[in-house]
């Protein structure tokens, strides 16, 4: 297993005091890694920091052995990193097709139509909605547009911030199944999730953060079995 992303002793904030402090974890090539933790723990800040959207106060992030902590977000996209933010992740007035097209601007794929076909193969629900404004889609379909847009630049690392927020349990399962399909295309996924139990079931590794710091990391199965994690984040009982 090779390390694709190495986060080391990362401290960052938004201009004031540090929001995350000394965070360290590795993401392995072609795995699904999940970030868990309570509201306000700094999960989104970790994702935003990897994507160069915060002020880094210390530590480093390496992608494939290259330090990226000092790179601009637009450069990261050309290096194979793509992200879906927690909210406002589609342009509601633009059609599905236009949203997908925007995903190609920062790092155009070799063959845009071929990439679009692969993405519509992954998300067939979008095929009959291509000319519809994305704001008219259901929440789950909008998430597919957002993830599809992020895949249009053919990333090696996909950062997702709560891809199943607000979705019904059935739709949540569909999105997770789709993410397993995305992983099969060679993409490494690092995602924040509130649906901890289901996320750990599909995750290779999980990283729990509390108050901006590492709390516990382990394989999905290890965290599902951990009493501390069960009591604090999984509602107690073993599944
Ligand atoms: N743009 C910002 N400017 C200043 N402080 C921010 C900003 N975004 C987040 N914070 C602060 O950073 C802390 C961590 O926020 P963050 O969004 O990373 O948490 P989170 O774990 O993603 O929470 P949630 O589960 O609610 O999404 C919070 O105290 C928040 O107020
Ligand atoms: Mg968040």
mmCIF file of C-alpha atoms and ligand atoms in Angstrom:
data_model
loop_
_atom_site.group_PDB
_atom_site.id
_atom_site.type_symbol
_atom_site.label_atom_id
_atom_site.label_comp_id
_atom_site.label_asym_id
_atom_site.label_seq_id
_atom_site.Cartn_x
_atom_site.Cartn_y
_atom_site.Cartn_z
ATOM 1 C CA UNK A 1 0.000 0.000 0.000
ATOM 2 C CA UNK A 2 1.565 3.292 -1.029
ATOM 3 C CA UNK A 3 0.764 6.598 0.590
ATOM 4 C CA UNK A 4 -0.874 9.098 -1.784
ATOM 5 C CA UNK A 5 -1.510 11.894 0.711
ATOM 6 C CA UNK A 6 0.541 12.491 3.838
ATOM 7 C CA UNK A 7 -0.854 15.015 6.307
ATOM 8 C CA UNK A 8 1.751 15.757 8.934
ATOM 9 C CA UNK A 9 1.375 17.847 12.073
ATOM 10 C CA UNK A 10 -0.985 20.183 10.239
ATOM 11 C CA UNK A 11 -2.080 23.347 12.041
ATOM 12 C CA UNK A 12 -4.354 25.835 10.273
ATOM 13 C CA UNK A 13 -7.062 28.447 10.724
ATOM 14 C CA UNK A 14 -8.815 31.342 9.086
ATOM 15 C CA UNK A 15 -6.614 34.279 10.071
ATOM 16 C CA UNK A 16 -7.312 34.059 13.818
ATOM 17 C CA UNK A 17 -6.325 31.262 16.194
ATOM 18 C CA UNK A 18 -5.675 27.735 14.954
ATOM 19 C CA UNK A 19 -8.837 25.721 14.241
ATOM 20 C CA UNK A 20 -6.993 22.439 13.634
ATOM 21 C CA UNK A 21 -3.825 21.640 15.549
ATOM 22 C CA UNK A 22 -1.152 19.062 14.807
ATOM 23 C CA UNK A 23 -3.379 16.848 12.644
ATOM 24 C CA UNK A 24 -1.588 13.837 11.115
ATOM 25 C CA UNK A 25 -2.857 10.993 8.952
ATOM 26 C CA UNK A 26 -2.041 9.161 5.709
ATOM 27 C CA UNK A 27 -4.342 8.365 2.813
ATOM 28 C CA UNK A 28 -3.319 5.309 0.813
ATOM 29 C CA UNK A 29 -3.546 5.041 -2.959
ATOM 30 C CA UNK A 30 -6.992 3.947 -4.176
ATOM 31 C CA UNK A 31 -8.557 3.696 -0.745
ATOM 32 C CA UNK A 32 -11.682 5.269 0.702
ATOM 33 C CA UNK A 33 -10.715 7.174 3.831
ATOM 34 C CA UNK A 34 -13.314 8.799 6.030
ATOM 35 C CA UNK A 35 -13.042 11.722 8.442
ATOM 36 C CA UNK A 36 -15.442 11.650 11.384
ATOM 37 C CA UNK A 37 -16.064 13.855 14.379
ATOM 38 C CA UNK A 38 -18.612 16.079 16.079
ATOM 39 C CA UNK A 39 -19.911 19.354 14.629
ATOM 40 C CA UNK A 40 -17.244 22.046 14.763
ATOM 41 C CA UNK A 41 -14.411 19.510 15.197
ATOM 42 C CA UNK A 42 -12.577 20.951 12.205
ATOM 43 C CA UNK A 43 -13.406 18.250 9.630
ATOM 44 C CA UNK A 44 -14.228 20.708 6.844
ATOM 45 C CA UNK A 45 -11.196 22.769 7.841
ATOM 46 C CA UNK A 46 -8.943 19.743 7.285
ATOM 47 C CA UNK A 47 -10.410 19.235 3.789
ATOM 48 C CA UNK A 48 -10.186 22.969 3.013
ATOM 49 C CA UNK A 49 -6.591 23.064 4.254
ATOM 50 C CA UNK A 50 -5.575 20.164 2.003
ATOM 51 C CA UNK A 51 -7.223 22.121 -0.851
ATOM 52 C CA UNK A 52 -5.277 25.295 0.100
ATOM 53 C CA UNK A 53 -8.321 27.290 1.208
ATOM 54 C CA UNK A 54 -7.174 28.203 4.750
ATOM 55 C CA UNK A 55 -4.134 29.743 6.430
ATOM 56 C CA UNK A 56 -1.580 27.073 7.216
ATOM 57 C CA UNK A 57 0.224 27.831 10.488
ATOM 58 C CA UNK A 58 2.398 24.714 10.657
ATOM 59 C CA UNK A 59 2.989 21.211 9.371
ATOM 60 C CA UNK A 60 2.732 19.943 5.822
ATOM 61 C CA UNK A 61 0.653 18.082 3.270
ATOM 62 C CA UNK A 62 2.387 15.915 0.688
ATOM 63 C CA UNK A 63 0.775 14.487 -2.435
ATOM 64 C CA UNK A 64 2.727 11.613 -3.938
ATOM 65 C CA UNK A 65 5.821 12.793 -2.066
ATOM 66 C CA UNK A 66 5.529 16.435 -3.206
ATOM 67 C CA UNK A 67 4.757 19.165 -0.687
ATOM 68 C CA UNK A 68 1.499 20.880 -1.684
ATOM 69 C CA UNK A 69 0.915 23.010 1.390
ATOM 70 C CA UNK A 70 2.210 26.072 -0.454
ATOM 71 C CA UNK A 71 0.404 25.455 -3.753
ATOM 72 C CA UNK A 72 -2.589 27.409 -5.021
ATOM 73 C CA UNK A 73 -5.920 25.578 -5.293
ATOM 74 C CA UNK A 74 -5.927 25.970 -9.102
ATOM 75 C CA UNK A 75 -2.499 24.307 -9.248
ATOM 76 C CA UNK A 76 -3.714 21.451 -7.021
ATOM 77 C CA UNK A 77 -6.466 20.707 -9.540
ATOM 78 C CA UNK A 78 -3.861 20.344 -12.287
ATOM 79 C CA UNK A 79 -1.950 18.022 -9.922
ATOM 80 C CA UNK A 80 -4.972 15.714 -9.680
ATOM 81 C CA UNK A 81 -6.824 16.947 -6.584
ATOM 82 C CA UNK A 82 -10.536 17.735 -6.862
ATOM 83 C CA UNK A 83 -13.006 18.702 -4.149
ATOM 84 C CA UNK A 84 -16.731 18.893 -3.457
ATOM 85 C CA UNK A 85 -17.497 21.408 -0.690
ATOM 86 C CA UNK A 86 -20.052 20.832 2.080
ATOM 87 C CA UNK A 87 -22.585 23.304 0.681
ATOM 88 C CA UNK A 88 -23.242 25.388 -2.447
ATOM 89 C CA UNK A 89 -21.558 22.682 -4.485
ATOM 90 C CA UNK A 90 -23.547 23.118 -7.713
ATOM 91 C CA UNK A 91 -24.438 26.213 -9.742
ATOM 92 C CA UNK A 92 -28.249 25.994 -9.419
ATOM 93 C CA UNK A 93 -29.064 28.215 -12.410
ATOM 94 C CA UNK A 94 -26.817 26.267 -14.748
ATOM 95 C CA UNK A 95 -27.886 23.008 -16.352
ATOM 96 C CA UNK A 96 -26.426 19.661 -15.329
ATOM 97 C CA UNK A 97 -24.333 19.623 -18.504
ATOM 98 C CA UNK A 98 -23.033 23.137 -17.833
ATOM 99 C CA UNK A 99 -22.128 22.167 -14.258
ATOM 100 C CA UNK A 100 -20.202 19.140 -15.540
ATOM 101 C CA UNK A 101 -18.450 21.330 -18.109
ATOM 102 C CA UNK A 102 -17.302 23.776 -15.414
ATOM 103 C CA UNK A 103 -15.428 20.867 -13.849
ATOM 104 C CA UNK A 104 -13.108 20.825 -16.846
ATOM 105 C CA UNK A 105 -12.004 24.474 -16.727
ATOM 106 C CA UNK A 106 -9.099 24.271 -14.271
ATOM 107 C CA UNK A 107 -7.659 21.040 -15.658
ATOM 108 C CA UNK A 108 -9.150 19.983 -19.014
ATOM 109 C CA UNK A 109 -9.362 16.204 -19.494
ATOM 110 C CA UNK A 110 -7.676 14.715 -22.551
ATOM 111 C CA UNK A 111 -11.029 13.799 -24.118
ATOM 112 C CA UNK A 112 -13.867 15.749 -22.537
ATOM 113 C CA UNK A 113 -16.726 13.828 -24.172
ATOM 114 C CA UNK A 114 -15.198 10.471 -23.219
ATOM 115 C CA UNK A 115 -14.791 11.578 -19.596
ATOM 116 C CA UNK A 116 -18.370 12.884 -19.589
ATOM 117 C CA UNK A 117 -19.572 9.477 -20.861
ATOM 118 C CA UNK A 118 -17.715 7.659 -18.061
ATOM 119 C CA UNK A 119 -19.311 9.982 -15.495
ATOM 120 C CA UNK A 120 -22.807 9.562 -16.981
ATOM 121 C CA UNK A 121 -22.160 5.812 -16.856
ATOM 122 C CA UNK A 122 -21.479 6.137 -13.138
ATOM 123 C CA UNK A 123 -24.460 8.449 -12.569
ATOM 124 C CA UNK A 124 -27.095 7.310 -15.103
ATOM 125 C CA UNK A 125 -29.824 9.330 -13.314
ATOM 126 C CA UNK A 126 -28.219 12.470 -14.730
ATOM 127 C CA UNK A 127 -28.536 11.394 -18.335
ATOM 128 C CA UNK A 128 -32.142 12.579 -18.807
ATOM 129 C CA UNK A 129 -31.540 15.705 -16.731
ATOM 130 C CA UNK A 130 -28.645 17.148 -18.703
ATOM 131 C CA UNK A 131 -30.586 20.164 -19.962
ATOM 132 C CA UNK A 132 -32.327 20.837 -16.624
ATOM 133 C CA UNK A 133 -31.116 23.551 -14.207
ATOM 134 C CA UNK A 134 -29.297 21.778 -11.368
ATOM 135 C CA UNK A 135 -31.347 23.736 -8.815
ATOM 136 C CA UNK A 136 -34.435 21.780 -9.958
ATOM 137 C CA UNK A 137 -32.931 18.391 -9.049
ATOM 138 C CA UNK A 138 -33.431 16.433 -5.835
ATOM 139 C CA UNK A 139 -30.777 16.679 -3.121
ATOM 140 C CA UNK A 140 -29.295 13.299 -4.041
ATOM 141 C CA UNK A 141 -29.228 14.110 -7.735
ATOM 142 C CA UNK A 142 -27.520 17.436 -6.949
ATOM 143 C CA UNK A 143 -24.831 15.538 -5.025
ATOM 144 C CA UNK A 144 -24.302 13.367 -8.110
ATOM 145 C CA UNK A 145 -23.863 16.526 -10.205
ATOM 146 C CA UNK A 146 -21.381 17.911 -7.666
ATOM 147 C CA UNK A 147 -19.372 14.671 -7.548
ATOM 148 C CA UNK A 148 -19.613 14.330 -11.340
ATOM 149 C CA UNK A 149 -18.315 17.870 -11.798
ATOM 150 C CA UNK A 150 -15.374 17.103 -9.505
ATOM 151 C CA UNK A 151 -14.600 13.960 -11.528
ATOM 152 C CA UNK A 152 -14.581 15.808 -14.875
ATOM 153 C CA UNK A 153 -10.954 16.871 -14.366
ATOM 154 C CA UNK A 154 -9.948 13.199 -13.941
ATOM 155 C CA UNK A 155 -8.585 13.549 -10.391
ATOM 156 C CA UNK A 156 -6.417 11.028 -8.614
ATOM 157 C CA UNK A 157 -7.645 12.310 -5.231
ATOM 158 C CA UNK A 158 -11.272 13.261 -4.631
ATOM 159 C CA UNK A 159 -12.072 15.256 -1.486
ATOM 160 C CA UNK A 160 -15.742 15.103 -0.461
ATOM 161 C CA UNK A 161 -17.274 17.058 2.400
ATOM 162 C CA UNK A 162 -20.443 15.272 3.582
ATOM 163 C CA UNK A 163 -21.627 13.842 0.260
ATOM 164 C CA UNK A 164 -24.713 12.285 1.882
ATOM 165 C CA UNK A 165 -25.835 15.227 4.045
ATOM 166 C CA UNK A 166 -29.616 15.469 4.113
ATOM 167 C CA UNK A 167 -30.201 12.333 2.036
ATOM 168 C CA UNK A 168 -32.613 9.527 2.901
ATOM 169 C CA UNK A 169 -31.035 6.218 4.029
ATOM 170 C CA UNK A 170 -31.838 4.667 0.640
ATOM 171 C CA UNK A 171 -30.176 7.492 -1.253
ATOM 172 C CA UNK A 172 -27.222 7.444 1.129
ATOM 173 C CA UNK A 173 -26.641 3.807 0.206
ATOM 174 C CA UNK A 174 -26.826 4.701 -3.480
ATOM 175 C CA UNK A 175 -24.220 7.453 -3.106
ATOM 176 C CA UNK A 176 -21.922 5.100 -1.156
ATOM 177 C CA UNK A 177 -22.370 2.414 -3.843
ATOM 178 C CA UNK A 178 -21.497 5.031 -6.455
ATOM 179 C CA UNK A 179 -18.387 6.007 -4.505
ATOM 180 C CA UNK A 180 -17.300 2.361 -4.499
ATOM 181 C CA UNK A 181 -17.733 2.432 -8.302
ATOM 182 C CA UNK A 182 -15.738 5.684 -8.503
ATOM 183 C CA UNK A 183 -12.963 4.063 -6.490
ATOM 184 C CA UNK A 184 -12.912 1.174 -8.977
ATOM 185 C CA UNK A 185 -11.993 3.703 -11.694
ATOM 186 C CA UNK A 186 -8.727 4.328 -9.810
ATOM 187 C CA UNK A 187 -9.708 7.396 -7.787
ATOM 188 C CA UNK A 188 -8.629 7.746 -4.142
ATOM 189 C CA UNK A 189 -11.387 9.209 -1.944
ATOM 190 C CA UNK A 190 -11.061 11.203 1.263
ATOM 191 C CA UNK A 191 -14.457 12.177 2.618
ATOM 192 C CA UNK A 192 -16.019 13.760 5.651
ATOM 193 C CA UNK A 193 -19.147 11.935 6.841
ATOM 194 C CA UNK A 194 -21.705 12.344 9.620
ATOM 195 C CA UNK A 195 -23.237 8.956 8.854
ATOM 196 C CA UNK A 196 -20.397 7.327 10.736
ATOM 197 C CA UNK A 197 -21.495 3.705 10.872
ATOM 198 C CA UNK A 198 -22.354 3.396 7.182
ATOM 199 C CA UNK A 199 -19.252 5.347 6.170
ATOM 200 C CA UNK A 200 -16.961 3.095 8.227
ATOM 201 C CA UNK A 201 -18.572 0.060 6.616
ATOM 202 C CA UNK A 202 -17.287 1.133 3.185
ATOM 203 C CA UNK A 203 -14.099 2.855 4.391
ATOM 204 C CA UNK A 204 -10.621 1.333 4.382
ATOM 205 C CA UNK A 205 -9.489 3.755 7.087
ATOM 206 C CA UNK A 206 -11.227 6.236 9.364
ATOM 207 C CA UNK A 207 -9.832 9.260 11.190
ATOM 208 C CA UNK A 208 -11.786 10.767 14.071
ATOM 209 C CA UNK A 209 -11.055 14.383 15.001
ATOM 210 C CA UNK A 210 -12.250 16.132 18.142
ATOM 211 C CA UNK A 211 -11.632 19.803 18.942
ATOM 212 C CA UNK A 212 -9.334 20.201 15.962
ATOM 213 C CA UNK A 213 -7.045 17.352 17.011
ATOM 214 C CA UNK A 214 -6.541 13.669 16.161
ATOM 215 C CA UNK A 215 -8.706 11.513 18.429
ATOM 216 C CA UNK A 216 -8.315 8.040 16.931
ATOM 217 C CA UNK A 217 -7.469 6.493 13.555
ATOM 218 C CA UNK A 218 -7.833 2.909 12.378
ATOM 219 C CA UNK A 219 -9.315 0.672 9.730
ATOM 220 C CA UNK A 220 -13.051 0.951 9.219
ATOM 221 C CA UNK A 221 -13.535 -2.372 11.022
ATOM 222 C CA UNK A 222 -11.271 -1.359 13.931
ATOM 223 C CA UNK A 223 -13.198 1.853 14.510
ATOM 224 C CA UNK A 224 -16.569 0.084 14.242
ATOM 225 C CA UNK A 225 -15.379 -2.290 16.976
ATOM 226 C CA UNK A 226 -13.789 0.397 19.202
ATOM 227 C CA UNK A 227 -15.790 0.978 22.378
ATOM 228 C CA UNK A 228 -14.836 4.667 22.632
ATOM 229 C CA UNK A 229 -15.825 5.303 19.037
ATOM 230 C CA UNK A 230 -19.035 3.285 19.454
ATOM 231 C CA UNK A 231 -20.105 5.194 22.538
ATOM 232 C CA UNK A 232 -19.199 8.643 21.244
ATOM 233 C CA UNK A 233 -19.968 8.453 17.535
ATOM 234 C CA UNK A 234 -22.009 5.358 16.714
ATOM 235 C CA UNK A 235 -24.774 5.563 19.275
ATOM 236 C CA UNK A 236 -23.367 2.903 21.605
ATOM 237 C CA UNK A 237 -24.367 -0.630 20.652
ATOM 238 C CA UNK A 238 -22.328 -2.825 18.364
ATOM 239 C CA UNK A 239 -24.005 -3.557 15.019
HETATM 240 N N1 LIG B 1 -14.543 30.606 7.187
HETATM 241 C C1 LIG B 1 -14.327 30.542 8.507
HETATM 242 N N2 LIG B 1 -13.839 31.602 9.196
HETATM 243 C C2 LIG B 1 -13.609 31.518 10.527
HETATM 244 N N3 LIG B 1 -13.839 30.420 11.278
HETATM 245 C C3 LIG B 1 -14.350 29.342 10.642
HETATM 246 C C4 LIG B 1 -14.615 29.345 9.236
HETATM 247 N N4 LIG B 1 -15.100 28.125 8.902
HETATM 248 C C5 LIG B 1 -15.129 27.400 10.047
HETATM 249 N N5 LIG B 1 -14.674 28.134 11.084
HETATM 250 C C6 LIG B 1 -14.567 27.674 12.471
HETATM 251 O O1 LIG B 1 -13.715 26.537 12.520
HETATM 252 C C7 LIG B 1 -14.226 25.589 13.454
HETATM 253 C C8 LIG B 1 -14.312 24.221 12.782
HETATM 254 O O2 LIG B 1 -15.242 24.335 11.714
HETATM 255 P P1 LIG B 1 -15.409 23.221 10.594
HETATM 256 O O3 LIG B 1 -16.354 23.765 9.589
HETATM 257 O O4 LIG B 1 -14.075 22.780 10.142
HETATM 258 O O5 LIG B 1 -16.073 22.048 11.463
HETATM 259 P P2 LIG B 1 -16.737 20.684 10.989
HETATM 260 O O6 LIG B 1 -16.106 19.602 11.811
HETATM 261 O O7 LIG B 1 -16.691 20.560 9.517
HETATM 262 O O8 LIG B 1 -18.244 20.870 11.495
HETATM 263 P P3 LIG B 1 -19.651 20.375 10.830
HETATM 264 O O9 LIG B 1 -19.810 18.940 11.233
HETATM 265 O O10 LIG B 1 -20.649 21.241 11.519
HETATM 266 O O11 LIG B 1 -19.591 20.583 9.347
HETATM 267 C C9 LIG B 1 -15.568 26.108 13.959
HETATM 268 O O12 LIG B 1 -15.377 26.646 15.247
HETATM 269 C C10 LIG B 1 -15.913 27.190 12.968
HETATM 270 O O13 LIG B 1 -16.593 28.256 13.592
HETATM 271 MG MG1 LIG B 2 -18.081 20.528 8.069
#
